[in-house]
Coordinates of C-alpha atoms in Angstrom, one line a residue:
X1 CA 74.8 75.7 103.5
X2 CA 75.2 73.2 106.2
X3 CA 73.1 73.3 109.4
X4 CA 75.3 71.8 111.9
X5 CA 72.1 71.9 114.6
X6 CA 71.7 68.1 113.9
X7 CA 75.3 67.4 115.1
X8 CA 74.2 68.8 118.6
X9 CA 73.3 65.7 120.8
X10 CA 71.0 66.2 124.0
X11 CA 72.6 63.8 126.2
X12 CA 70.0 64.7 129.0
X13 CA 67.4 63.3 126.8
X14 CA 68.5 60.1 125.8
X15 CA 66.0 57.8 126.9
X16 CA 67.5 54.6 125.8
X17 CA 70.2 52.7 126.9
X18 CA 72.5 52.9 123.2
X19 CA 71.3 55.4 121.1
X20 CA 72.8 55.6 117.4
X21 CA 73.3 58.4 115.1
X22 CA 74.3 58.5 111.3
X23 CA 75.4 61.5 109.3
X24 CA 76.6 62.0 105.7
X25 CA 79.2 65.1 105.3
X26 CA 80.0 66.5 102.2
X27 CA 81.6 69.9 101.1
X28 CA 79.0 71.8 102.8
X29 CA 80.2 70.2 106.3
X30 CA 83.3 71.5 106.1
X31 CA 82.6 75.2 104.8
X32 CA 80.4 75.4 107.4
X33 CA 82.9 74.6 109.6
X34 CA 85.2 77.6 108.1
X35 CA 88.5 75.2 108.4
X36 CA 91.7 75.5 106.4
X37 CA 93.4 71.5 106.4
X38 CA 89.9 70.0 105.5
X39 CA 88.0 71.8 102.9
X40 CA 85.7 69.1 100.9
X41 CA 85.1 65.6 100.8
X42 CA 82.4 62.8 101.2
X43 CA 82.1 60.6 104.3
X44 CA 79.5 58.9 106.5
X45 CA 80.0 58.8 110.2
X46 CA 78.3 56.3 112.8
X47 CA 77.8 57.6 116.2
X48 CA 77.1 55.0 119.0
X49 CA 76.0 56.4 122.6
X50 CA 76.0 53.7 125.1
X51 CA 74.2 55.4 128.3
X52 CA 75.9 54.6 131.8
X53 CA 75.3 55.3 135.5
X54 CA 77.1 59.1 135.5
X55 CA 79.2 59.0 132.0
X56 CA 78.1 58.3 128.0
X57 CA 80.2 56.5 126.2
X58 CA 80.7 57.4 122.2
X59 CA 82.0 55.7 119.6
X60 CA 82.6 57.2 116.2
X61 CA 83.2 55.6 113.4
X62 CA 84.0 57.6 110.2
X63 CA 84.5 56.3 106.4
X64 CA 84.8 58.3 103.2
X65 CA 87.6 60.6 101.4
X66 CA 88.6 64.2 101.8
X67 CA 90.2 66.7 99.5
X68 CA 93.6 67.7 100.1
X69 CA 96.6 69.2 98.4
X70 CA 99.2 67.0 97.8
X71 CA 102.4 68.2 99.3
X72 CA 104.6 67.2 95.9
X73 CA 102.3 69.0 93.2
X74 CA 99.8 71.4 95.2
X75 CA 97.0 69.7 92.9
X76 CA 94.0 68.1 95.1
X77 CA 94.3 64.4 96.2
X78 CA 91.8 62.3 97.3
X79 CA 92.4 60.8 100.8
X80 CA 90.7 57.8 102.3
X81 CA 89.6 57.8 105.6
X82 CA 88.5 55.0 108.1
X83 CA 88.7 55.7 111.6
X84 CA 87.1 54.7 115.1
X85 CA 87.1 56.7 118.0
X86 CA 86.1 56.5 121.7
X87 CA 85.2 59.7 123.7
X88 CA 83.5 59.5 127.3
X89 CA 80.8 62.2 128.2
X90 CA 80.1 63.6 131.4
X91 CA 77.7 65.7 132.7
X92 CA 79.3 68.7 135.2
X93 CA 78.9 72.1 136.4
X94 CA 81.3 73.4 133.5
X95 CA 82.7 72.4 130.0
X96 CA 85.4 71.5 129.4
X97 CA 87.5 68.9 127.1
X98 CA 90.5 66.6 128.6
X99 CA 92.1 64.2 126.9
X100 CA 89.0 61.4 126.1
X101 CA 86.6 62.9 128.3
X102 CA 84.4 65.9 127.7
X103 CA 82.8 67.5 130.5
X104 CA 79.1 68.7 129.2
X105 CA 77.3 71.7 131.3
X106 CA 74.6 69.4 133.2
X107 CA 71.9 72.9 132.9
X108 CA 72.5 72.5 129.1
X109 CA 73.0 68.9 128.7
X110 CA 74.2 69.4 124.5
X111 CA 77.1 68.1 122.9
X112 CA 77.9 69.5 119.7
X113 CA 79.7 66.4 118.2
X114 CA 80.5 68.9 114.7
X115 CA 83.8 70.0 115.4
X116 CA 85.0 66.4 117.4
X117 CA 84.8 64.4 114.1
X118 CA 86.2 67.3 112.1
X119 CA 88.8 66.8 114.5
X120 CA 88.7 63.0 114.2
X121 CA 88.6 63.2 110.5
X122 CA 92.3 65.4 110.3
X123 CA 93.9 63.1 113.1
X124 CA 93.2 60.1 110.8
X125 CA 95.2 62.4 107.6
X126 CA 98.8 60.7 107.5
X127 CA 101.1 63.6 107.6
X128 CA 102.7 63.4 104.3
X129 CA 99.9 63.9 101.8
X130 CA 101.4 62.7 98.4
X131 CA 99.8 60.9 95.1
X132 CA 100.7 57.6 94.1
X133 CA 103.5 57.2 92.2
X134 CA 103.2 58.5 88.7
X135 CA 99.7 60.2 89.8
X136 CA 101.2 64.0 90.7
X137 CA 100.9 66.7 87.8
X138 CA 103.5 66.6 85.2
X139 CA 104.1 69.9 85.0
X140 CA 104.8 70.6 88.4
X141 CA 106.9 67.2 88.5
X142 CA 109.0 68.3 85.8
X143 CA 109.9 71.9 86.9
X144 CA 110.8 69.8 90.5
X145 CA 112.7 67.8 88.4
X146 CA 114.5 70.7 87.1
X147 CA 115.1 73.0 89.8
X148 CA 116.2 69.5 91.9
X149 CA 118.9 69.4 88.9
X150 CA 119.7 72.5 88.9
X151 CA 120.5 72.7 92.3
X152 CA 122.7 69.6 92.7
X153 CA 124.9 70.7 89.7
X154 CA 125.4 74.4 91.7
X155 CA 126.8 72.2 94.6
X156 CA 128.9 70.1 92.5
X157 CA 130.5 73.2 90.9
X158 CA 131.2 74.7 94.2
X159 CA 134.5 73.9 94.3
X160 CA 136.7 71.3 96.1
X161 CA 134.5 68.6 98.3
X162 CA 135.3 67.9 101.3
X163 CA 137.5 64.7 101.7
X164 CA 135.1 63.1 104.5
X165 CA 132.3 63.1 102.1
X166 CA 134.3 61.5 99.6
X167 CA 135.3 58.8 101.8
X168 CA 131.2 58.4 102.7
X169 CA 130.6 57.9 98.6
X170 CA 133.1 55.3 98.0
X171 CA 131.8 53.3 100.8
X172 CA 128.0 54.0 98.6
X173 CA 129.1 52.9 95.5
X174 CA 131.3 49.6 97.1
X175 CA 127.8 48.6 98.2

């Protein structure tokens, strides 16, 4: 199981002006994280914290794949990911996240940076997940295949078609 202490950053004691981090997350990562969109994959993530007068400044930068279910066949797909990120930290009486700045409680001082690049990592999945063409299961494309023909020819045998939609296919098939 993963320990996600190392992910916790003590922004109070940073000592130096840029301070960089480096983290490898595999499957273990993400079960720890107990998350349902994201459950494997292998990525490395580079975290840069520039130290200024009142506010950090961190930039994320995360490469690697993740595991997810295609949306045609339901079988697992490899996603690449490569994404930069740019969140400002202050330190303040309470917590509290707003858009690009996360307020850090100055007694505490730790910023768990965990479940940010989780969150980083399923922004950067396009919403339709999908093989490349001629990669989903054959099974599952053939039975789409089928039930897709099987439900067009129900709609054809309705009955009479309306005479708009006629109109709209002669127009298709003159172009």
């Amino acid at each position: 199981m993963c320990s996600l202490e190392q992910f916790k950053i003590d922004l109070k004691g940073l000592t130096s002006e840029v301070t960089t981090y480096e983290f490898s997350l595999d499957d273990d990562f993400f079960a720890a994280l107990d998350e349902t969109e994201v459950e494997s994959g292998s990525l490395h993530v580079s975290l840069s914290i520039r130290k200024a007068s009142g506010f950090f400044e961190l930039l994320f930068h995360t490469v690697g794949t993740v595991d997810i279910v295609c949306d045609r066949c339901l079988d697992l797909m490899q996603q690449p990911i490569e994404t930069d990120n740019r969140l400002v930290a202050k330190l303040g009486s309470t917590t509290s996240e707003d858009d690009d700045t996360v307020m850090v409680d100055e007694n505490e001082g730790m910023l768990d940076t965990a479940w940010l690049i989780y969150e980083f990592i399923a922004l950067a999945i396009p919403i339709q997940h999908v093989h490349e063409t001629g990669k989903c299961n054959p099974a599952m494309t053939k039975a789409l295949e089928e039930l897709s023909a099987d439900r067009s020819g129900d709609e054809e045998s309705t009955g009479d078609i309306d005479p708009r939609w006629d109109a709209l296919k002669r127009l298709k098939i003159e172009n």
